[in-house]
Amino acid sequence: MAEMQIGMVGLGKMGGNMAERLRRAGHDVVGYDRDPKTTDVASLEELGQRLQAPRVVWVMVPSGDPTRATIEELGEILEPGDILIDGGNSHYLDDQKHAEQLKAKNIGFIDVGVSGGVWGLKNGYALMVGGEPADVERLMPIFEALKPEGEDGFVHAGKVGAGHFAKMVHNGIEYGIMQSFAEGWELLDAADIVDDVPGTFKSWRTGTVIRSWLLDLAVRALDEDPDLSDLKGYAQDSGEGRWTIQAAIDHAVPLPAITAALYARFASRQPDSPAMKMVAALRNQFGGHAVTSSEGQHAKGADSPGADVVPPVEAQH
């Protein structure tokens, strides 16, 4: 495998480990980060000066404005024949805009969806790539060094934007799988028939159709905290789940599981769900079902002496 020189912009958890994996494979990596303790150069301009033409620069910074600003600045530094890679979690429509801007200067653009997290340094990173075939072929020594060993873990998914689109869908699927594991865990924990919930999860790791790395990580989490009591039931979303659902709407593709998983994360951020207040109120109205006050006290319901609910016949249950 031919050795290459590459600039890495953004040396955080992902970018830093990727730079290290490339160095271990024999590539010359010049890194830039705003943290003076980790950077090799003081500025993007110095990065451009340190790299030999034709240059390759991999941007690994947060999506949105940070990525847009970095690409715009690099567009003024790089020269015809250079290639810029966006390996962050950018929206695929942004990729197309960036490619057009750089194409006017004869600078190549590649988008790469990267999966592997903090384990990628050891295990390798799954890479989903979008861009011109000639540019992708030129960068294969870099991709070969980053991907896991074996045939899988890399795909030239298609034209510019395809890499991040594929990663977006990957993350949407991840939402759905994680939600299924979470709901299964909650049901096992709620029932009084299963005494060993962590052991049950662990038993699924071999011989079952749901064995997976996510299951392994669930087992690891339960080993560290068997009832997850150290955690608060609050889950953020990176934005890619929303983009996946928007793309589904744009293409009229039904995604009920992924959509429900995203909405479940939204629900996790509500300590007292307004929607559930309405559900409780309606259940009380049509069926006289008991409700709980905001102070946690049992309020009037079907069996309460003070219940004065008289639902219409057609609404009774």
Protein backbone atom coordinates (compact mmCIF):
# COMPACT_ATOMS: atom_id res chain seq x y z
CA MET A 1 0.00 0.00 0.00
CA ALA A 2 1.46 3.35 -1.05
CA GLU A 3 2.21 5.81 1.71
CA MET A 4 0.42 9.14 1.48
CA GLN A 5 0.49 12.51 3.18
CA ILE A 6 -2.76 13.90 4.53
CA GLY A 7 -3.88 16.87 6.59
CA MET A 8 -6.41 16.12 9.35
CA VAL A 9 -8.49 19.04 10.58
CA GLY A 10 -10.15 18.30 13.92
CA LEU A 11 -8.33 16.01 16.36
CA GLY A 12 -11.15 15.18 18.77
CA LYS A 13 -12.26 11.68 19.77
CA MET A 14 -12.82 10.57 16.18
CA GLY A 15 -10.34 12.71 14.27
CA GLY A 16 -7.51 12.14 16.71
CA ASN A 17 -7.91 8.36 16.65
CA MET A 18 -8.22 8.34 12.87
CA ALA A 19 -4.99 10.32 12.58
CA GLU A 20 -3.27 7.82 14.87
CA ARG A 21 -4.57 4.82 12.89
CA LEU A 22 -3.26 6.40 9.68
CA ARG A 23 0.16 7.01 11.26
CA ARG A 24 0.32 3.41 12.44
CA ALA A 25 -0.28 2.36 8.84
CA GLY A 26 2.74 4.40 7.71
CA HIS A 27 1.03 7.52 6.39
CA ASP A 28 2.31 11.04 7.06
CA VAL A 29 -0.40 12.94 8.96
CA VAL A 30 -0.24 16.65 9.68
CA GLY A 31 -2.97 17.56 12.15
CA TYR A 32 -4.64 20.85 12.95
CA ASP A 33 -6.84 21.50 15.96
CA ARG A 34 -7.74 24.59 17.94
CA ASP A 35 -6.36 22.85 21.02
CA PRO A 36 -2.67 23.84 21.13
CA LYS A 37 -1.84 20.64 23.02
CA THR A 38 -2.83 18.39 20.12
CA THR A 39 -2.20 20.41 16.95
CA ASP A 40 0.86 20.07 14.72
CA VAL A 41 0.42 23.48 13.09
CA ALA A 42 -0.84 26.85 14.29
CA SER A 43 -3.38 27.51 11.52
CA LEU A 44 -5.08 26.12 8.44
CA GLU A 45 -2.78 28.29 6.36
CA GLU A 46 0.27 26.65 7.92
CA LEU A 47 -1.34 23.27 7.31
CA GLY A 48 -1.57 24.06 3.60
CA GLN A 49 2.08 25.10 3.59
CA ARG A 50 3.20 21.89 5.28
CA LEU A 51 1.43 19.61 2.80
CA GLN A 52 2.98 18.71 -0.52
CA ALA A 53 0.93 19.25 -3.68
CA PRO A 54 -1.37 17.73 -4.70
CA ARG A 55 -2.75 18.04 -1.19
CA VAL A 56 -5.34 15.93 0.61
CA VAL A 57 -7.14 17.43 3.61
CA TRP A 58 -9.66 15.53 5.74
CA VAL A 59 -12.09 17.72 7.74
CA MET A 60 -13.39 16.11 10.93
CA VAL A 61 -15.23 18.88 12.79
CA PRO A 62 -18.85 19.25 14.00
CA SER A 63 -21.44 19.44 11.25
CA GLY A 64 -23.21 22.63 10.27
CA ASP A 65 -21.56 26.02 10.62
CA PRO A 66 -18.17 24.72 11.89
CA THR A 67 -17.81 22.47 8.84
CA ARG A 68 -19.07 25.11 6.42
CA ALA A 69 -16.67 27.72 7.79
CA THR A 70 -13.73 25.31 7.68
CA ILE A 71 -14.41 24.25 4.11
CA GLU A 72 -14.82 27.87 3.02
CA GLU A 73 -11.47 28.78 4.59
CA LEU A 74 -9.72 25.78 3.09
CA GLY A 75 -11.21 26.66 -0.29
CA GLU A 76 -9.08 29.82 -0.22
CA ILE A 77 -5.94 27.87 0.75
CA LEU A 78 -6.07 24.75 -1.40
CA GLU A 79 -5.13 24.78 -5.10
CA PRO A 80 -6.24 23.04 -8.31
CA GLY A 81 -5.63 19.30 -8.08
CA ASP A 82 -6.05 19.15 -4.30
CA ILE A 83 -8.83 17.11 -2.67
CA LEU A 84 -10.90 18.05 0.37
CA ILE A 85 -12.67 15.30 2.34
CA ASP A 86 -15.58 15.98 4.69
CA GLY A 87 -15.72 13.08 7.15
CA GLY A 88 -18.06 14.66 9.69
CA ASN A 89 -21.81 14.16 9.96
CA SER A 90 -22.76 16.76 7.37
CA HIS A 91 -26.09 16.87 5.56
CA TYR A 92 -25.81 15.42 2.07
CA LEU A 93 -27.28 18.56 0.50
CA ASP A 94 -24.44 20.59 2.03
CA ASP A 95 -22.00 18.21 0.31
CA GLN A 96 -23.42 19.05 -3.07
CA LYS A 97 -23.05 22.78 -2.42
CA HIS A 98 -19.47 22.38 -1.22
CA ALA A 99 -18.57 20.23 -4.22
CA GLU A 100 -19.84 22.88 -6.62
CA GLN A 101 -17.97 25.66 -4.81
CA LEU A 102 -14.70 23.74 -4.90
CA LYS A 103 -15.19 22.45 -8.45
CA ALA A 104 -15.09 26.06 -9.67
CA LYS A 105 -11.50 26.12 -8.36
CA ASN A 106 -10.68 22.64 -9.70
CA ILE A 107 -10.47 21.27 -6.18
CA GLY A 108 -11.93 17.81 -5.65
CA PHE A 109 -14.49 17.04 -2.95
CA ILE A 110 -15.25 13.73 -1.25
CA ASP A 111 -17.84 13.08 1.46
CA VAL A 112 -17.30 10.17 3.85
CA GLY A 113 -19.75 8.84 6.37
CA VAL A 114 -17.69 7.33 9.18
CA SER A 115 -18.89 4.81 11.76
CA GLY A 116 -16.79 3.26 14.48
CA GLY A 117 -16.82 5.69 17.37
CA VAL A 118 -14.18 5.45 20.05
CA TRP A 119 -13.49 1.83 19.09
CA GLY A 120 -12.38 2.69 15.57
CA LEU A 121 -8.70 3.06 16.41
CA LYS A 122 -8.52 -0.62 17.31
CA ASN A 123 -11.24 -2.14 15.12
CA GLY A 124 -11.23 0.18 12.10
CA TYR A 125 -13.89 2.51 10.73
CA ALA A 126 -16.73 1.67 8.40
CA LEU A 127 -16.51 4.14 5.52
CA MET A 128 -19.31 5.20 3.18
CA VAL A 129 -17.88 7.37 0.41
CA GLY A 130 -19.40 9.73 -2.14
CA GLY A 131 -17.54 11.42 -4.97
CA GLU A 132 -15.92 11.11 -8.39
CA PRO A 133 -14.44 7.64 -9.08
CA ALA A 134 -11.00 9.04 -9.97
CA ASP A 135 -10.79 10.97 -6.70
CA VAL A 136 -11.93 7.95 -4.68
CA GLU A 137 -9.37 5.70 -6.38
CA ARG A 138 -6.60 8.16 -5.61
CA LEU A 139 -7.51 8.09 -1.92
CA MET A 140 -7.81 4.29 -1.57
CA PRO A 141 -4.55 3.92 0.43
CA ILE A 142 -6.09 6.22 3.05
CA PHE A 143 -9.39 4.36 3.06
CA GLU A 144 -7.66 0.97 3.24
CA ALA A 145 -5.75 2.09 6.32
CA LEU A 146 -8.86 3.32 8.11
CA LYS A 147 -11.32 0.54 7.30
CA PRO A 148 -11.52 -2.75 9.24
CA GLU A 149 -9.54 -5.71 7.99
CA GLY A 150 -11.30 -7.91 5.43
CA GLU A 151 -13.58 -7.33 2.48
CA ASP A 152 -16.29 -5.34 4.24
CA GLY A 153 -16.33 -1.94 5.90
CA PHE A 154 -15.94 0.25 2.79
CA VAL A 155 -18.25 1.29 -0.01
CA HIS A 156 -18.04 3.87 -2.76
CA ALA A 157 -21.76 4.54 -2.38
CA GLY A 158 -22.14 6.88 -5.34
CA LYS A 159 -21.84 10.50 -6.37
CA VAL A 160 -21.14 13.42 -4.06
CA GLY A 161 -23.52 13.29 -1.08
CA ALA A 162 -24.03 9.52 -1.29
CA GLY A 163 -21.57 8.82 1.51
CA HIS A 164 -23.30 11.04 4.03
CA PHE A 165 -26.73 9.93 2.81
CA ALA A 166 -25.76 6.29 3.45
CA LYS A 167 -24.41 7.18 6.90
CA MET A 168 -27.60 9.12 7.64
CA VAL A 169 -29.72 6.04 6.89
CA HIS A 170 -27.28 3.90 8.91
CA ASN A 171 -27.85 6.16 11.92
CA GLY A 172 -31.60 6.06 11.42
CA ILE A 173 -31.48 2.25 11.53
CA GLU A 174 -29.32 2.52 14.63
CA TYR A 175 -32.06 4.62 16.30
CA GLY A 176 -34.59 1.86 15.67
CA ILE A 177 -32.37 -0.97 16.94
CA MET A 178 -31.38 0.94 20.06
CA GLN A 179 -35.01 1.71 20.82
CA SER A 180 -35.93 -1.97 20.48
CA PHE A 181 -33.21 -3.04 22.90
CA ALA A 182 -34.29 -0.29 25.30
CA GLU A 183 -37.95 -1.31 25.22
CA GLY A 184 -37.06 -4.98 25.63
CA TRP A 185 -34.89 -4.17 28.64
CA GLU A 186 -37.65 -2.10 30.22
CA LEU A 187 -40.20 -4.90 29.80
CA LEU A 188 -37.87 -7.53 31.25
CA ASP A 189 -37.10 -5.25 34.18
CA ALA A 190 -40.77 -4.43 34.81
CA ALA A 191 -41.95 -8.05 34.88
CA ASP A 192 -41.56 -10.05 38.10
CA ILE A 193 -40.91 -13.32 36.27
CA VAL A 194 -37.32 -12.62 35.09
CA ASP A 195 -34.78 -12.48 37.92
CA ASP A 196 -31.61 -11.93 35.86
CA VAL A 197 -32.13 -9.23 33.25
CA PRO A 198 -28.41 -8.57 32.55
CA GLY A 199 -27.85 -12.32 32.22
CA THR A 200 -30.73 -12.56 29.75
CA PHE A 201 -29.18 -9.88 27.56
CA LYS A 202 -25.82 -11.64 27.81
CA SER A 203 -27.37 -14.97 26.77
CA TRP A 204 -28.54 -13.40 23.51
CA ARG A 205 -24.98 -12.65 22.37
CA THR A 206 -24.43 -16.14 20.97
CA GLY A 207 -26.67 -18.13 18.65
CA THR A 208 -29.53 -15.61 18.37
CA VAL A 209 -30.66 -13.56 15.39
CA ILE A 210 -30.34 -10.30 17.34
CA ARG A 211 -26.67 -10.73 18.26
CA SER A 212 -24.79 -7.57 17.31
CA TRP A 213 -22.24 -5.03 18.43
CA LEU A 214 -25.03 -2.90 19.88
CA LEU A 215 -26.12 -5.90 21.96
CA ASP A 216 -22.51 -6.31 23.12
CA LEU A 217 -22.49 -2.66 24.18
CA ALA A 218 -25.81 -3.11 26.00
CA VAL A 219 -24.31 -6.02 27.93
CA ARG A 220 -21.26 -3.91 28.73
CA ALA A 221 -23.49 -1.11 30.06
CA LEU A 222 -25.47 -3.54 32.23
CA ASP A 223 -22.25 -5.06 33.57
CA GLU A 224 -21.22 -1.59 34.75
CA ASP A 225 -24.66 -0.62 36.09
CA PRO A 226 -27.09 -3.62 36.25
CA ASP A 227 -30.26 -1.55 36.73
CA LEU A 228 -28.98 1.61 34.98
CA SER A 229 -29.82 3.56 38.11
CA ASP A 230 -26.84 5.87 37.59
CA LEU A 231 -28.37 7.26 34.41
CA LYS A 232 -31.19 9.68 33.75
CA GLY A 233 -33.72 8.66 31.12
CA TYR A 234 -32.78 11.45 28.75
CA ALA A 235 -31.47 10.82 25.23
CA GLN A 236 -30.09 13.40 22.83
CA ASP A 237 -30.18 13.09 19.03
CA SER A 238 -27.37 14.13 16.70
CA GLY A 239 -29.73 15.39 14.01
CA GLU A 240 -29.23 12.56 11.54
CA GLY A 241 -32.40 10.82 12.69
CA ARG A 242 -34.35 13.95 11.79
CA TRP A 243 -32.62 14.16 8.40
CA THR A 244 -33.45 10.50 7.70
CA ILE A 245 -37.13 11.07 8.38
CA GLN A 246 -37.15 14.25 6.28
CA ALA A 247 -35.57 12.34 3.38
CA ALA A 248 -38.23 9.66 3.81
CA ILE A 249 -40.91 12.31 3.54
CA ASP A 250 -39.22 13.76 0.44
CA HIS A 251 -39.19 10.32 -1.23
CA ALA A 252 -42.55 9.10 0.15
CA VAL A 253 -40.90 6.15 1.92
CA PRO A 254 -42.60 5.00 5.16
CA LEU A 255 -40.24 4.76 8.16
CA PRO A 256 -42.53 4.00 11.12
CA ALA A 257 -39.91 2.32 13.33
CA ILE A 258 -37.20 4.94 12.87
CA THR A 259 -39.71 7.77 13.27
CA ALA A 260 -41.07 6.26 16.48
CA ALA A 261 -37.53 5.86 17.82
CA LEU A 262 -36.78 9.55 17.24
CA TYR A 263 -40.04 10.60 18.88
CA ALA A 264 -39.20 8.39 21.87
CA ARG A 265 -36.03 10.42 22.33
CA PHE A 266 -38.07 13.61 22.26
CA ALA A 267 -40.38 12.14 24.91
CA SER A 268 -37.37 11.36 27.12
CA ARG A 269 -36.72 15.08 27.51
CA GLN A 270 -40.09 15.79 29.08
CA PRO A 271 -40.15 15.26 32.85
CA ASP A 272 -43.91 15.78 32.76
CA SER A 273 -45.23 15.12 29.28
CA PRO A 274 -47.87 17.66 28.17
CA ALA A 275 -49.26 15.11 25.71
CA MET A 276 -49.66 12.51 28.45
CA LYS A 277 -51.56 15.09 30.51
CA MET A 278 -54.09 15.33 27.67
CA VAL A 279 -54.23 11.54 27.34
CA ALA A 280 -54.92 11.22 31.06
CA ALA A 281 -57.56 13.96 30.92
CA LEU A 282 -59.31 12.33 27.95
CA ARG A 283 -59.27 8.89 29.59
CA ASN A 284 -60.88 10.45 32.63
CA GLN A 285 -63.47 12.22 30.52
CA PHE A 286 -64.63 9.32 28.38
CA GLY A 287 -64.17 6.47 30.83
CA GLY A 288 -63.90 7.96 34.27
CA HIS A 289 -60.41 6.49 34.59
CA ALA A 290 -58.43 7.65 37.61
CA VAL A 291 -55.90 10.44 37.11
CA THR A 292 -52.98 11.70 39.20
CA SER A 293 -52.61 15.32 40.18
CA SER A 294 -49.46 17.35 39.54
CA GLU A 295 -48.62 16.88 43.24
CA GLY A 296 -48.65 13.12 42.77
CA GLN A 297 -51.94 12.59 44.62
CA HIS A 298 -54.61 10.24 43.35
CA ALA A 299 -57.37 12.36 41.87
CA LYS A 300 -60.95 11.49 41.08
CA GLY A 301 -61.66 8.62 38.77
CA ALA A 302 -64.14 5.87 38.05
CA ASP A 303 -63.83 4.45 41.55
CA SER A 304 -63.43 7.75 43.38
CA PRO A 305 -66.30 9.04 45.53
CA GLY A 306 -65.96 12.47 44.01
CA ALA A 307 -66.08 11.31 40.42
CA ASP A 308 -68.73 13.17 38.49
CA VAL A 309 -67.81 11.90 35.05
CA VAL A 310 -70.78 10.74 33.00
CA PRO A 311 -69.37 9.73 29.62
CA PRO A 312 -71.75 9.40 26.68
CA VAL A 313 -72.83 5.84 25.93
CA GLU A 314 -70.80 5.59 22.73
CA ALA A 315 -67.60 6.58 24.57
CA GLN A 316 -67.87 4.09 27.43
CA HIS A 317 -65.35 1.24 27.63
